[in-house]
Coordinates of C-alpha atoms in Angstrom, one line a residue:
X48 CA 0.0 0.0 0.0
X49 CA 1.4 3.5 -1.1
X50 CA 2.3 6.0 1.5
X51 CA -0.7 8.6 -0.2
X52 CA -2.8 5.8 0.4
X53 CA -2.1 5.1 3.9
X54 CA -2.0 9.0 4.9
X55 CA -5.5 9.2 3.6
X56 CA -6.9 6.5 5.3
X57 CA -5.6 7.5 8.2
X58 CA -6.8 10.8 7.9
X59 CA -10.5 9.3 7.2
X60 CA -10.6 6.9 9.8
X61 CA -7.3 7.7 12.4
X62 CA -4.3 5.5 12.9
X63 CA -5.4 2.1 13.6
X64 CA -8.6 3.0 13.2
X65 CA -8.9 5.2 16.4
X66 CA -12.3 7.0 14.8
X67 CA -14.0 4.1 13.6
X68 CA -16.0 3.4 17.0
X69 CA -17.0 7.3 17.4
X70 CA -17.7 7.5 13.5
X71 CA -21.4 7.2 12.4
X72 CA -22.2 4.9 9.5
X73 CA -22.8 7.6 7.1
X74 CA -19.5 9.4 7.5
X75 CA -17.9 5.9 7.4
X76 CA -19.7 4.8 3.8
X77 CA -18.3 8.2 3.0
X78 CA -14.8 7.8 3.4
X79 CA -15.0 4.4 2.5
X80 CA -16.5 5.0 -1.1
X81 CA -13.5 8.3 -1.8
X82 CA -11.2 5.9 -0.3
X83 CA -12.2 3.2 -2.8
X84 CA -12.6 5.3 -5.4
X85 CA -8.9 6.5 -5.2
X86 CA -8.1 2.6 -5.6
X87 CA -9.8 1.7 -8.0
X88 CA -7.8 4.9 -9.8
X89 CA -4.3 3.1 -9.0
X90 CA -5.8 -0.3 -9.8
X91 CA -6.5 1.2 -13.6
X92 CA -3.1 2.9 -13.9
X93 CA -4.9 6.3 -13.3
X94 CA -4.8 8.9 -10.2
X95 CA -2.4 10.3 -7.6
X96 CA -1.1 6.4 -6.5
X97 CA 1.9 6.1 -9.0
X98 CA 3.9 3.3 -9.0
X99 CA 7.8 3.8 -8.2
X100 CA 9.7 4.9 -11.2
X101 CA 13.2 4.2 -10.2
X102 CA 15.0 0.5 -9.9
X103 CA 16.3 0.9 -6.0
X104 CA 12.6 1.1 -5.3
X105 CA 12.2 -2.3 -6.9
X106 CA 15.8 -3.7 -6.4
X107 CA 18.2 -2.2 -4.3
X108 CA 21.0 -5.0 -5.5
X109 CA 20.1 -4.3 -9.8
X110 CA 20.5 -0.3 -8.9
X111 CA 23.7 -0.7 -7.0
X112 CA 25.0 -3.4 -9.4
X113 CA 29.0 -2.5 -10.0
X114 CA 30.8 -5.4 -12.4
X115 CA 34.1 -4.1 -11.2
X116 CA 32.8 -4.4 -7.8
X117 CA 31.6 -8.1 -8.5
X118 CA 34.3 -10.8 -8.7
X119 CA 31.8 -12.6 -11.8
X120 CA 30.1 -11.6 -15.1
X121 CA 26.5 -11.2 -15.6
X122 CA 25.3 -12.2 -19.1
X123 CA 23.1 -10.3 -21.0
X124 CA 19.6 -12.7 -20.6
X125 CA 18.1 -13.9 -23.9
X126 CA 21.5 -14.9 -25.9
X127 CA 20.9 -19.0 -25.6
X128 CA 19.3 -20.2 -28.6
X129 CA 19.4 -23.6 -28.4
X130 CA 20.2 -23.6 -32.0
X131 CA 24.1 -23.7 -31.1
X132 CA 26.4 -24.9 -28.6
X133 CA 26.6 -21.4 -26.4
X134 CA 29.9 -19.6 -26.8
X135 CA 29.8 -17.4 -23.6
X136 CA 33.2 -16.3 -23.8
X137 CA 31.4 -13.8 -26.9
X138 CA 28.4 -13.8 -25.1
X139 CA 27.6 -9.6 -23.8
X140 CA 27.5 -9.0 -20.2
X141 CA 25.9 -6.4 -18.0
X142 CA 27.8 -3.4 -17.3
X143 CA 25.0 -1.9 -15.6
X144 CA 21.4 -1.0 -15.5
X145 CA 19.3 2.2 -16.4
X146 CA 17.6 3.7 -13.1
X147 CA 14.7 4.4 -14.8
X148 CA 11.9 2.1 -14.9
X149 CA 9.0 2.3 -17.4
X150 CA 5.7 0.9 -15.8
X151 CA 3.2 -0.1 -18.8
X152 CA -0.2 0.4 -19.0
X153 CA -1.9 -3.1 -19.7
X154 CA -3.5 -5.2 -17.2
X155 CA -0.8 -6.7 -15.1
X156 CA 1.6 -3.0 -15.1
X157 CA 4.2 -5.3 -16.4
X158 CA 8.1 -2.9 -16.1
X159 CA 10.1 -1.8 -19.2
X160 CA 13.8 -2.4 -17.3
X161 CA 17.1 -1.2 -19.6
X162 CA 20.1 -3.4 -18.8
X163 CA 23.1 -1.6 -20.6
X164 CA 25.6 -4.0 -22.4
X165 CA 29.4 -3.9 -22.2
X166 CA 29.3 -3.5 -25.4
X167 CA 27.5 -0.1 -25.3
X168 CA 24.7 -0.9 -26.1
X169 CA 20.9 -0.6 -24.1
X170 CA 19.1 -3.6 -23.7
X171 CA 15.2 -3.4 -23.0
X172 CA 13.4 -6.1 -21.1
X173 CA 9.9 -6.3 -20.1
X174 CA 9.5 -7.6 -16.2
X175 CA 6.8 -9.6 -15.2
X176 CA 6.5 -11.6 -11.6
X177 CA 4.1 -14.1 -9.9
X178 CA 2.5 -15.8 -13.5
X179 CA 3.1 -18.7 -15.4
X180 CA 4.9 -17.2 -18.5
X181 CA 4.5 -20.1 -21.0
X182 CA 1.5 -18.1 -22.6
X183 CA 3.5 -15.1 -23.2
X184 CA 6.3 -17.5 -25.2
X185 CA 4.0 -18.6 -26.9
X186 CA 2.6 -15.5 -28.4
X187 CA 5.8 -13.7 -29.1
X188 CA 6.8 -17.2 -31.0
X189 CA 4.0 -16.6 -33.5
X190 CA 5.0 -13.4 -33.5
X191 CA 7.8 -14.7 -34.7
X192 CA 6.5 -16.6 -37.6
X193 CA 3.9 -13.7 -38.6
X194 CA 7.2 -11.4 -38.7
X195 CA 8.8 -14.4 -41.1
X196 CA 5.1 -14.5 -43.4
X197 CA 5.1 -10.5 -43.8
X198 CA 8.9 -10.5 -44.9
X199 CA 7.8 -13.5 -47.6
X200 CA 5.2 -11.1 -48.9
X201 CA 5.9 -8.5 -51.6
X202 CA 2.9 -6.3 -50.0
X203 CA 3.6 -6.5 -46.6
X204 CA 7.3 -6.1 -46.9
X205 CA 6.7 -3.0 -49.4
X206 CA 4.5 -1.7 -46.3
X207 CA 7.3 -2.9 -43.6
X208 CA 4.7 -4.3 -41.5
X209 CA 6.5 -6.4 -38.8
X210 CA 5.4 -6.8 -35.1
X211 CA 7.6 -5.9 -32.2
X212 CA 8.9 -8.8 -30.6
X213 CA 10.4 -9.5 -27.1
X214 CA 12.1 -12.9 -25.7
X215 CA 10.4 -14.5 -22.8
X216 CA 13.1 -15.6 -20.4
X217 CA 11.6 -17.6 -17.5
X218 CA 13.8 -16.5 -14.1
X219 CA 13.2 -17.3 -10.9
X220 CA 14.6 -15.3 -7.9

């Protein structure tokens, strides 16, 4: 629960709930429709309850993240393709990540996170947690394939239609 939240229910009904048993019934269905109001706001990505917009408010250890400090590599995730046998001696690793984290506006707020590559270059990666991500590879795979029908056709590649794909990588914590 967000601090804004918490202030204004404790202003509407005291800390720990101190006013409830002094409050009459309609003063309490008051508060408690504003109060739900303003919820139902952050639960649709709307109102004054924003979500934290920088990486220490999600992960203290990915904000701090040094790899001079840190006696291993991290790879960039995403370069396995099972295709090959893995070379990860060419493989890029993290040199650190953007403090700026992009919340998105579909139904489970998933975050836009930029991991920045020692070879310069910024690496976007959409963060999900707590679902069962097998769906989501699943999609972007015919993604994939759509991407690989458009480029066949002489219209659609004229038109450059291609979808915006990202890799699903499964991690656990």
């Amino acid at each position: 629960m967000t601090e804004t939240f918490k202030k204004d229910f404790d202003i509407a009904f005291g800390k720990n709930g101190e006013k409830l048993a002094s409050m009459s019934i309609k003063d309490f269905v008051n508060h408690h429709v504003k109060l739900n109001g303003e919820f139902d706001k952050h639960k649709k990505g709307r109102g004054k309850l924003v979500p934290p917009l920088s990486l220490h408010e999600y992960c203290q250890w990915l904000a701090d993240f040094n790899p001079n400090r840190d006696s291993r590599d991290l790879e960039i995730p995403g370069q396995y393709d099972g295709l090959s046998k893995p070379l990860p001696e060419y493989h890029v690793k993290v040199a650190g990540f953007d403090e700026r984290v992009l919340v998105m506006s579909s139904l489970r707020r998933p975050k836009r996170i930029t991991i920045r590559g020692n070879d310069e270059k910024d690496y976007h990666y959409l963060v999900k947690g707590g679902e069962d991500l097998r769906q989501d590879a699943r999609i972007e795979q015919l993604f994939v394939i759509m991407n690989k029908v458009f480029d066949k056709d002489p219209v659609c590649r004229h038109r450059k239609l291609h979808l915006k794909t990202y890799q699903v990588i499964p991690m656990t914590p």
